[in-house]
Amino acid sequence: MPKRILLAVTGASGPHYAVALARALGSRNDLELHIILSEAARQVIALESDFTPDDILRHATAVHDEKNIAAPPASGSWQHAGMIVCPCSMASLAAIAHGMGTNLIHRAADVTLKEGRKLVLVTRETPLNLIHIKNMLAAKEAGADIVPASPGFYHRPKSIEDMVNHLAGRILDQLGIENALFTRWGE
Ligand SMILES: Cc1cc2nc3c(=O)[nH]c(=O)nc-3n(C[C@H](O)[C@H](O)[C@H](O)COP(=O)(O)O)c2cc1C
């Protein structure tokens, strides 16, 4: 059975990262890519990029509706090799940190944690208030990995695409998915 990866895209700034992840994951035939887009993510895509939701969704093996809490990712019996929430809004971080399974993204994240599977939260906000920081701590303590969307410069990016791909590659590293999206330090 190919590995399944679940990518949830929420309404934080930076849907560009989700496009890069969807392209990289969708191009592999050893993976199934399942995608959920929040309603806010659709708005943010339109407001801050030239992408459309389809630039993410067309790479999916299956797309699940955020409102469909009966979709496969809502159950722990539906196995996967990791869930990425990218970008992850502070609203979704709060919902996940507090076990609020009120939409499919939050429910799938809750299930991922309860099953002891890998959950990567690519949080994006600045500056952070104490609530955000406490929610990150709670999510981390519950087993999630917090991978803030904070671009580095040590690889000397020449373009926004370089910066986006660097973070996308580091996210895939978290799931142990080989990728050549960026040049590693020392290479
Ligand atoms: C253009 C735009 C950019 C936004 N950027 C962020 C952000 O970087 N971080 C964040 O936490 N919320 C951000 N928001 C607010 C979220 O979209 C909002 O809290 C929403 O309810 C999140 O819902 P979701 O987590 O279900 O996607 C942004 C909203 C807009 C319209």
PDB file of C-alpha atoms and ligand atoms in Angstrom:
ATOM      1  CA  MET A   1       0.000   0.000   0.000  1.00  0.00           C
ATOM      2  CA  PRO A   2       1.480   3.438  -0.870  1.00  0.00           C
ATOM      3  CA  LYS A   3       2.153   5.744   2.061  1.00  0.00           C
ATOM      4  CA  ARG A   4      -0.668   8.184   2.673  1.00  0.00           C
ATOM      5  CA  ILE A   5       0.065  11.781   3.565  1.00  0.00           C
ATOM      6  CA  LEU A   6      -2.661  14.162   4.700  1.00  0.00           C
ATOM      7  CA  LEU A   7      -2.126  17.841   3.898  1.00  0.00           C
ATOM      8  CA  ALA A   8      -4.459  20.371   5.525  1.00  0.00           C
ATOM      9  CA  VAL A   9      -4.279  23.969   4.395  1.00  0.00           C
ATOM     10  CA  THR A  10      -5.679  26.647   6.714  1.00  0.00           C
ATOM     11  CA  GLY A  11      -6.099  30.399   6.435  1.00  0.00           C
ATOM     12  CA  ALA A  12      -2.720  31.651   7.629  1.00  0.00           C
ATOM     13  CA  SER A  13      -0.487  33.673   5.389  1.00  0.00           C
ATOM     14  CA  GLY A  14       1.616  31.670   2.929  1.00  0.00           C
ATOM     15  CA  PRO A  15      -0.461  29.257   0.824  1.00  0.00           C
ATOM     16  CA  HIS A  16       2.658  29.252  -1.381  1.00  0.00           C
ATOM     17  CA  TYR A  17       4.132  26.654   0.983  1.00  0.00           C
ATOM     18  CA  ALA A  18       1.105  24.422   0.483  1.00  0.00           C
ATOM     19  CA  VAL A  19       1.441  24.696  -3.299  1.00  0.00           C
ATOM     20  CA  ALA A  20       5.104  23.628  -3.058  1.00  0.00           C
ATOM     21  CA  LEU A  21       4.228  20.703  -0.765  1.00  0.00           C
ATOM     22  CA  ALA A  22       1.330  19.562  -2.946  1.00  0.00           C
ATOM     23  CA  ARG A  23       3.547  19.643  -6.048  1.00  0.00           C
ATOM     24  CA  ALA A  24       6.345  17.709  -4.347  1.00  0.00           C
ATOM     25  CA  LEU A  25       4.078  15.112  -2.728  1.00  0.00           C
ATOM     26  CA  GLY A  26       1.726  14.778  -5.687  1.00  0.00           C
ATOM     27  CA  SER A  27       4.570  14.040  -8.086  1.00  0.00           C
ATOM     28  CA  ARG A  28       5.522  10.828  -6.287  1.00  0.00           C
ATOM     29  CA  ASN A  29       3.973   7.517  -7.196  1.00  0.00           C
ATOM     30  CA  ASP A  30       4.937   5.910  -3.876  1.00  0.00           C
ATOM     31  CA  LEU A  31       2.581   8.262  -2.011  1.00  0.00           C
ATOM     32  CA  GLU A  32      -1.133   8.953  -1.795  1.00  0.00           C
ATOM     33  CA  LEU A  33      -1.831  12.611  -1.125  1.00  0.00           C
ATOM     34  CA  HIS A  34      -5.053  13.563   0.664  1.00  0.00           C
ATOM     35  CA  ILE A  35      -5.879  17.256   0.948  1.00  0.00           C
ATOM     36  CA  ILE A  36      -8.311  19.340   3.013  1.00  0.00           C
ATOM     37  CA  LEU A  37      -8.608  23.087   2.430  1.00  0.00           C
ATOM     38  CA  SER A  38     -10.321  25.321   4.969  1.00  0.00           C
ATOM     39  CA  GLU A  39     -12.755  27.999   3.834  1.00  0.00           C
ATOM     40  CA  ALA A  40     -10.378  30.672   5.173  1.00  0.00           C
ATOM     41  CA  ALA A  41      -7.510  29.123   3.193  1.00  0.00           C
ATOM     42  CA  ARG A  42      -9.527  29.598  -0.001  1.00  0.00           C
ATOM     43  CA  GLN A  43      -9.974  33.281   0.849  1.00  0.00           C
ATOM     44  CA  VAL A  44      -6.312  33.794   1.714  1.00  0.00           C
ATOM     45  CA  ILE A  45      -5.182  32.095  -1.509  1.00  0.00           C
ATOM     46  CA  ALA A  46      -7.276  34.596  -3.485  1.00  0.00           C
ATOM     47  CA  LEU A  47      -6.204  37.597  -1.417  1.00  0.00           C
ATOM     48  CA  GLU A  48      -2.462  37.082  -1.264  1.00  0.00           C
ATOM     49  CA  SER A  49      -1.399  35.057  -4.274  1.00  0.00           C
ATOM     50  CA  ASP A  50      -2.030  34.442  -7.962  1.00  0.00           C
ATOM     51  CA  PHE A  51      -2.732  30.788  -7.189  1.00  0.00           C
ATOM     52  CA  THR A  52      -6.139  29.170  -7.150  1.00  0.00           C
ATOM     53  CA  PRO A  53      -7.226  26.343  -4.827  1.00  0.00           C
ATOM     54  CA  ASP A  54      -6.887  24.032  -7.822  1.00  0.00           C
ATOM     55  CA  ASP A  55      -3.120  24.691  -7.901  1.00  0.00           C
ATOM     56  CA  ILE A  56      -3.047  22.710  -4.647  1.00  0.00           C
ATOM     57  CA  LEU A  57      -5.967  20.335  -5.129  1.00  0.00           C
ATOM     58  CA  ARG A  58      -5.008  19.027  -8.559  1.00  0.00           C
ATOM     59  CA  HIS A  59      -2.060  17.177  -6.987  1.00  0.00           C
ATOM     60  CA  ALA A  60      -4.315  15.215  -4.628  1.00  0.00           C
ATOM     61  CA  THR A  61      -5.218  11.565  -4.828  1.00  0.00           C
ATOM     62  CA  ALA A  62      -8.357  12.579  -2.929  1.00  0.00           C
ATOM     63  CA  VAL A  63      -9.805  15.840  -1.663  1.00  0.00           C
ATOM     64  CA  HIS A  64     -11.900  15.912   1.509  1.00  0.00           C
ATOM     65  CA  ASP A  65     -14.387  18.618   2.447  1.00  0.00           C
ATOM     66  CA  GLU A  66     -13.550  20.524   5.630  1.00  0.00           C
ATOM     67  CA  LYS A  67     -17.199  20.202   6.722  1.00  0.00           C
ATOM     68  CA  ASN A  68     -17.414  16.450   6.147  1.00  0.00           C
ATOM     69  CA  ILE A  69     -16.607  15.067   9.570  1.00  0.00           C
ATOM     70  CA  ALA A  70     -17.535  11.593   8.271  1.00  0.00           C
ATOM     71  CA  ALA A  71     -14.679  11.587   5.695  1.00  0.00           C
ATOM     72  CA  PRO A  72     -11.966   8.906   6.070  1.00  0.00           C
ATOM     73  CA  PRO A  73      -9.387  11.152   7.881  1.00  0.00           C
ATOM     74  CA  ALA A  74     -11.908  11.599  10.714  1.00  0.00           C
ATOM     75  CA  SER A  75     -11.241   8.047  11.885  1.00  0.00           C
ATOM     76  CA  GLY A  76      -8.150   6.580  13.486  1.00  0.00           C
ATOM     77  CA  SER A  77      -8.802   3.359  11.581  1.00  0.00           C
ATOM     78  CA  TRP A  78      -7.884   5.228   8.369  1.00  0.00           C
ATOM     79  CA  GLN A  79      -4.119   4.877   8.482  1.00  0.00           C
ATOM     80  CA  HIS A  80      -1.634   7.434   7.250  1.00  0.00           C
ATOM     81  CA  ALA A  81       2.057   8.161   7.485  1.00  0.00           C
ATOM     82  CA  GLY A  82       1.716  11.753   8.624  1.00  0.00           C
ATOM     83  CA  MET A  83      -0.418  14.885   8.636  1.00  0.00           C
ATOM     84  CA  ILE A  84       0.867  18.341   7.778  1.00  0.00           C
ATOM     85  CA  VAL A  85      -1.123  21.490   8.553  1.00  0.00           C
ATOM     86  CA  CYS A  86       0.465  24.114   6.331  1.00  0.00           C
ATOM     87  CA  PRO A  87       0.148  26.961   6.793  1.00  0.00           C
ATOM     88  CA  CYS A  88      -1.434  26.552  10.224  1.00  0.00           C
ATOM     89  CA  SER A  89      -3.453  29.528  11.478  1.00  0.00           C
ATOM     90  CA  MET A  90      -3.532  30.454  15.142  1.00  0.00           C
ATOM     91  CA  ALA A  91      -7.235  29.593  15.097  1.00  0.00           C
ATOM     92  CA  SER A  92      -6.526  26.057  13.899  1.00  0.00           C
ATOM     93  CA  LEU A  93      -3.553  25.756  16.260  1.00  0.00           C
ATOM     94  CA  ALA A  94      -5.885  26.669  19.148  1.00  0.00           C
ATOM     95  CA  ALA A  95      -8.512  24.168  18.014  1.00  0.00           C
ATOM     96  CA  ILE A  96      -5.924  21.397  17.666  1.00  0.00           C
ATOM     97  CA  ALA A  97      -4.171  22.202  20.958  1.00  0.00           C
ATOM     98  CA  HIS A  98      -7.531  21.977  22.745  1.00  0.00           C
ATOM     99  CA  GLY A  99      -8.892  18.882  21.027  1.00  0.00           C
ATOM    100  CA  MET A 100     -11.738  20.720  19.283  1.00  0.00           C
ATOM    101  CA  GLY A 101     -12.704  18.306  16.552  1.00  0.00           C
ATOM    102  CA  THR A 102     -15.328  20.622  15.102  1.00  0.00           C
ATOM    103  CA  ASN A 103     -14.227  20.450  11.466  1.00  0.00           C
ATOM    104  CA  LEU A 104     -12.427  17.731   9.501  1.00  0.00           C
ATOM    105  CA  ILE A 105      -9.001  19.400   9.804  1.00  0.00           C
ATOM    106  CA  HIS A 106      -9.208  19.691  13.570  1.00  0.00           C
ATOM    107  CA  ARG A 107     -10.746  16.236  13.942  1.00  0.00           C
ATOM    108  CA  ALA A 108      -8.084  14.622  11.715  1.00  0.00           C
ATOM    109  CA  ALA A 109      -5.330  16.335  13.724  1.00  0.00           C
ATOM    110  CA  ASP A 110      -6.916  15.138  16.976  1.00  0.00           C
ATOM    111  CA  VAL A 111      -7.112  11.600  15.635  1.00  0.00           C
ATOM    112  CA  THR A 112      -3.521  11.780  14.374  1.00  0.00           C
ATOM    113  CA  LEU A 113      -2.348  12.664  17.889  1.00  0.00           C
ATOM    114  CA  LYS A 114      -4.479  10.018  19.595  1.00  0.00           C
ATOM    115  CA  GLU A 115      -3.108   7.356  17.255  1.00  0.00           C
ATOM    116  CA  GLY A 116       0.459   8.495  17.980  1.00  0.00           C
ATOM    117  CA  ARG A 117       1.085   9.467  14.360  1.00  0.00           C
ATOM    118  CA  LYS A 118       3.202  12.307  13.071  1.00  0.00           C
ATOM    119  CA  LEU A 119       1.521  15.742  13.046  1.00  0.00           C
ATOM    120  CA  VAL A 120       3.468  18.709  11.683  1.00  0.00           C
ATOM    121  CA  LEU A 121       2.025  22.180  12.346  1.00  0.00           C
ATOM    122  CA  VAL A 122       3.528  24.886  10.146  1.00  0.00           C
ATOM    123  CA  THR A 123       2.378  27.791  12.285  1.00  0.00           C
ATOM    124  CA  ARG A 124       2.370  31.349  10.930  1.00  0.00           C
ATOM    125  CA  GLU A 125       1.796  34.502  12.906  1.00  0.00           C
ATOM    126  CA  THR A 126       3.928  37.350  14.147  1.00  0.00           C
ATOM    127  CA  PRO A 127       4.278  38.668  16.757  1.00  0.00           C
ATOM    128  CA  LEU A 128       3.010  35.850  18.943  1.00  0.00           C
ATOM    129  CA  ASN A 129       0.778  36.539  21.930  1.00  0.00           C
ATOM    130  CA  LEU A 130       0.920  34.403  25.053  1.00  0.00           C
ATOM    131  CA  ILE A 131      -2.107  32.383  23.926  1.00  0.00           C
ATOM    132  CA  HIS A 132      -0.319  31.399  20.699  1.00  0.00           C
ATOM    133  CA  ILE A 133       2.824  30.407  22.595  1.00  0.00           C
ATOM    134  CA  LYS A 134       0.851  28.377  25.170  1.00  0.00           C
ATOM    135  CA  ASN A 135      -1.087  26.656  22.385  1.00  0.00           C
ATOM    136  CA  MET A 136       2.155  25.724  20.645  1.00  0.00           C
ATOM    137  CA  LEU A 137       3.440  24.301  23.916  1.00  0.00           C
ATOM    138  CA  ALA A 138       0.223  22.321  24.433  1.00  0.00           C
ATOM    139  CA  ALA A 139       0.335  20.941  20.885  1.00  0.00           C
ATOM    140  CA  LYS A 140       4.011  20.050  21.249  1.00  0.00           C
ATOM    141  CA  GLU A 141       3.344  18.326  24.581  1.00  0.00           C
ATOM    142  CA  ALA A 142       0.542  16.343  22.924  1.00  0.00           C
ATOM    143  CA  GLY A 143       2.986  15.082  20.301  1.00  0.00           C
ATOM    144  CA  ALA A 144       2.822  17.568  17.417  1.00  0.00           C
ATOM    145  CA  ASP A 145       5.904  19.035  15.773  1.00  0.00           C
ATOM    146  CA  ILE A 146       5.883  22.815  15.530  1.00  0.00           C
ATOM    147  CA  VAL A 147       7.652  23.974  12.382  1.00  0.00           C
ATOM    148  CA  PRO A 148       7.060  27.734  12.195  1.00  0.00           C
ATOM    149  CA  ALA A 149       6.951  29.285   8.748  1.00  0.00           C
ATOM    150  CA  SER A 150       9.989  31.428   9.498  1.00  0.00           C
ATOM    151  CA  PRO A 151      12.290  31.502   6.476  1.00  0.00           C
ATOM    152  CA  GLY A 152      16.028  31.113   6.997  1.00  0.00           C
ATOM    153  CA  PHE A 153      18.680  32.905   4.994  1.00  0.00           C
ATOM    154  CA  TYR A 154      21.661  30.621   5.541  1.00  0.00           C
ATOM    155  CA  HIS A 155      21.085  28.967   2.170  1.00  0.00           C
ATOM    156  CA  ARG A 156      21.240  32.425   0.531  1.00  0.00           C
ATOM    157  CA  PRO A 157      17.869  32.428  -1.247  1.00  0.00           C
ATOM    158  CA  LYS A 158      17.736  34.245  -4.575  1.00  0.00           C
ATOM    159  CA  SER A 159      13.979  34.258  -4.909  1.00  0.00           C
ATOM    160  CA  ILE A 160      10.738  33.785  -3.008  1.00  0.00           C
ATOM    161  CA  GLU A 161      10.558  30.343  -4.606  1.00  0.00           C
ATOM    162  CA  ASP A 162      13.934  29.460  -3.028  1.00  0.00           C
ATOM    163  CA  MET A 163      12.578  30.480   0.380  1.00  0.00           C
ATOM    164  CA  VAL A 164       9.328  28.594  -0.098  1.00  0.00           C
ATOM    165  CA  ASN A 165      11.077  25.437  -1.312  1.00  0.00           C
ATOM    166  CA  HIS A 166      13.531  25.545   1.572  1.00  0.00           C
ATOM    167  CA  LEU A 167      10.738  25.467   4.128  1.00  0.00           C
ATOM    168  CA  ALA A 168       8.751  22.889   2.126  1.00  0.00           C
ATOM    169  CA  GLY A 169      11.839  20.649   2.072  1.00  0.00           C
ATOM    170  CA  ARG A 170      12.367  21.030   5.807  1.00  0.00           C
ATOM    171  CA  ILE A 171       8.702  20.083   6.383  1.00  0.00           C
ATOM    172  CA  LEU A 172       9.089  16.939   4.270  1.00  0.00           C
ATOM    173  CA  ASP A 173      12.261  16.137   6.227  1.00  0.00           C
ATOM    174  CA  GLN A 174      10.071  15.997   9.347  1.00  0.00           C
ATOM    175  CA  LEU A 175       8.119  13.151   7.795  1.00  0.00           C
ATOM    176  CA  GLY A 176      11.257  11.419   6.534  1.00  0.00           C
ATOM    177  CA  ILE A 177      10.257  12.056   2.925  1.00  0.00           C
ATOM    178  CA  GLU A 178      13.327  12.349   0.724  1.00  0.00           C
ATOM    179  CA  ASN A 179      13.402  15.510  -1.300  1.00  0.00           C
ATOM    180  CA  ALA A 180      15.768  17.741  -3.226  1.00  0.00           C
ATOM    181  CA  LEU A 181      13.814  20.948  -2.745  1.00  0.00           C
ATOM    182  CA  PHE A 182      16.782  22.783  -1.258  1.00  0.00           C
ATOM    183  CA  THR A 183      20.532  22.600  -0.878  1.00  0.00           C
ATOM    184  CA  ARG A 184      21.512  21.219   2.495  1.00  0.00           C
ATOM    185  CA  TRP A 185      24.089  22.924   4.639  1.00  0.00           C
ATOM    186  CA  GLY A 186      27.492  21.461   3.874  1.00  0.00           C
ATOM    187  CA  GLU A 187      26.479  20.104   0.452  1.00  0.00           C
TER     188      GLU A 187
HETATM  189  C1  LIG B   1      -5.046  37.679   4.018  1.00  0.00           C
HETATM  190  C2  LIG B   1      -5.154  37.004   5.353  1.00  0.00           C
HETATM  191  C3  LIG B   1      -4.015  36.557   5.977  1.00  0.00           C
HETATM  192  C4  LIG B   1      -4.098  35.930   7.217  1.00  0.00           C
HETATM  193  N1  LIG B   1      -2.947  35.526   7.814  1.00  0.00           N
HETATM  194  C5  LIG B   1      -3.002  34.889   9.000  1.00  0.00           C
HETATM  195  C6  LIG B   1      -1.801  34.413   9.607  1.00  0.00           C
HETATM  196  O1  LIG B   1      -0.699  34.567   9.074  1.00  0.00           O
HETATM  197  N2  LIG B   1      -1.921  33.724  10.754  1.00  0.00           N
HETATM  198  C7  LIG B   1      -3.124  33.490  11.360  1.00  0.00           C
HETATM  199  O2  LIG B   1      -3.155  32.856  12.408  1.00  0.00           O
HETATM  200  N3  LIG B   1      -4.287  33.944  10.807  1.00  0.00           N
HETATM  201  C8  LIG B   1      -4.254  34.621   9.643  1.00  0.00           C
HETATM  202  N4  LIG B   1      -5.407  35.067   9.066  1.00  0.00           N
HETATM  203  C9  LIG B   1      -6.683  34.871   9.790  1.00  0.00           C
HETATM  204  C10 LIG B   1      -7.279  33.472   9.588  1.00  0.00           C
HETATM  205  O3  LIG B   1      -7.559  33.251   8.209  1.00  0.00           O
HETATM  206  C11 LIG B   1      -8.560  33.338  10.407  1.00  0.00           C
HETATM  207  O4  LIG B   1      -8.244  33.333  11.782  1.00  0.00           O
HETATM  208  C12 LIG B   1      -9.372  32.118  10.060  1.00  0.00           C
HETATM  209  O5  LIG B   1     -10.506  32.051  10.904  1.00  0.00           O
HETATM  210  C13 LIG B   1      -8.588  30.834  10.174  1.00  0.00           C
HETATM  211  O6  LIG B   1      -9.465  29.759   9.920  1.00  0.00           O
HETATM  212  P1  LIG B   1      -8.931  28.293   9.629  1.00  0.00           P
HETATM  213  O7  LIG B   1      -7.909  27.975  10.656  1.00  0.00           O
HETATM  214  O8  LIG B   1     -10.157  27.454   9.729  1.00  0.00           O
HETATM  215  O9  LIG B   1      -8.373  28.271   8.251  1.00  0.00           O
HETATM  216  C14 LIG B   1      -5.356  35.721   7.837  1.00  0.00           C
HETATM  217  C15 LIG B   1      -6.506  36.150   7.175  1.00  0.00           C
HETATM  218  C16 LIG B   1      -6.417  36.801   5.961  1.00  0.00           C
HETATM  219  C17 LIG B   1      -7.666  37.273   5.298  1.00  0.00           C
END
